[in-house]
Amino acid sequence: MDDRKVVRMREKIFVSAYACEPGLGSEIGVGWHWVLEMSKHFELWVLTRESNRGSIEPWIAEHPEFAGIHWLYFDLPRWARFWKKGLRGVRTYYNLWQMLTNGIVRRTMQANGIKVFHHLTYGNVLWKVSSYGQRQCFIWGPVGGLETIPKEFSQHYGRRNRLIERVRRAAVAMLPLNSGLKKRCRNADLILCKTEITRDLLPASCRPKAVLQTDVAVETMPEALATRRADDGVLRLITVGRLDAWRGFDLCIEALAGALEAQPGADIRLTIVGSGSDEERLRGIAGARGVAGKVTFAGKVSQEEYRRLMAESDVVLNASLKEGAVTVSFDSMAMGKPLICIDTKGYTRYFDKRYAMLIDAHSRRQAINDLARGITAMLDAPLRHRMGEEAHRAGKGFLWAQRGEEIAALLRQRGITGK
């Protein structure tokens, strides 16, 4: 490590957390929980969006044990972001935000003697990082973004999503020419990688700095499993996430159809929780496969409704072809539900056959068939109950507090923060 990265005041960390807000899942929940857990070990200055202030400050007021976190907020003026709506334009806005907040990072770190910069969210290696922050002692991640969808899968998507996947594959193919990525990798002192795929595609000289680290954990863990609902002979499956093509909801519907064909007398139902641009295609697949009456599109729901639907389900499906629906996969532990999922070589390393069925996606037909076989296996009530109990026991080892201890120990081990 060169002189500019010598760290003497190791207890202070500046965190860039574009997505960070209480009470939500996905990337936003990742930012929030990581900040809370890291604040138990280090003094944090956290930069996030101004739009998050309205939910962060009331929450902190109700939880004074976290009042020591120093919050900084920034958004572009309203007139300069009229074009951004939801996830539309998010990449452009995010990259502008990184450039325009660079001065805030520099001034805050210099004024407070902060030597460690942690870029937390968004965790995509292809997206920008504060130019000042990455020249300090730089923790990057957890990051992904180099996972792609094989053409065999994406050729079944709509035109727009086929194009998106072609562009992603091209971006990964051109990594040797990506000077921004190479610069960030050189500057990083520690790279937390969500998946083996991202780690193995980083420049070879930077891989020794890369550590596999999922970005999600179990939020709450009841001491005991809730009383199971009375068995009415129906196998209820649930799958959750934004309805994007790569998340594999089409595979879930196809697998449901396959399971019903294999077990024609069985009553198996699938609830899809979430909204998104792929819904029309998914409804068309359900209709074409003759299972429209067995599939419920619940749309985007509140956290309370989500928990109710999870509680009423028997099995959680996650057919995402890269890191997606990770929160619900860990929630399956808390709720004591078996998980059937595609093995993404990321978060799935925390799951084993005692309480999960991990499916390799070598081909689309093979993946659908294996998912279908997993579903039919779950018709065995004693098996799924046993797996659910194992999931609940395992979940006690994956709580957010333990994730905080894990990352704190890693930073100390690598000499980034004090002993």
mmCIF file of C-alpha atoms in Angstrom, residues 88 193 312:
data_model
loop_
_atom_site.group_PDB
_atom_site.id
_atom_site.type_symbol
_atom_site.label_atom_id
_atom_site.label_comp_id
_atom_site.label_asym_id
_atom_site.label_seq_id
_atom_site.Cartn_x
_atom_site.Cartn_y
_atom_site.Cartn_z
ATOM 1 C CA ARG A 88 -36.274 4.827 -15.503
ATOM 2 C CA CYS A 193 -17.802 -9.685 -4.561
ATOM 3 C CA GLU A 312 -49.347 -18.832 4.009
#
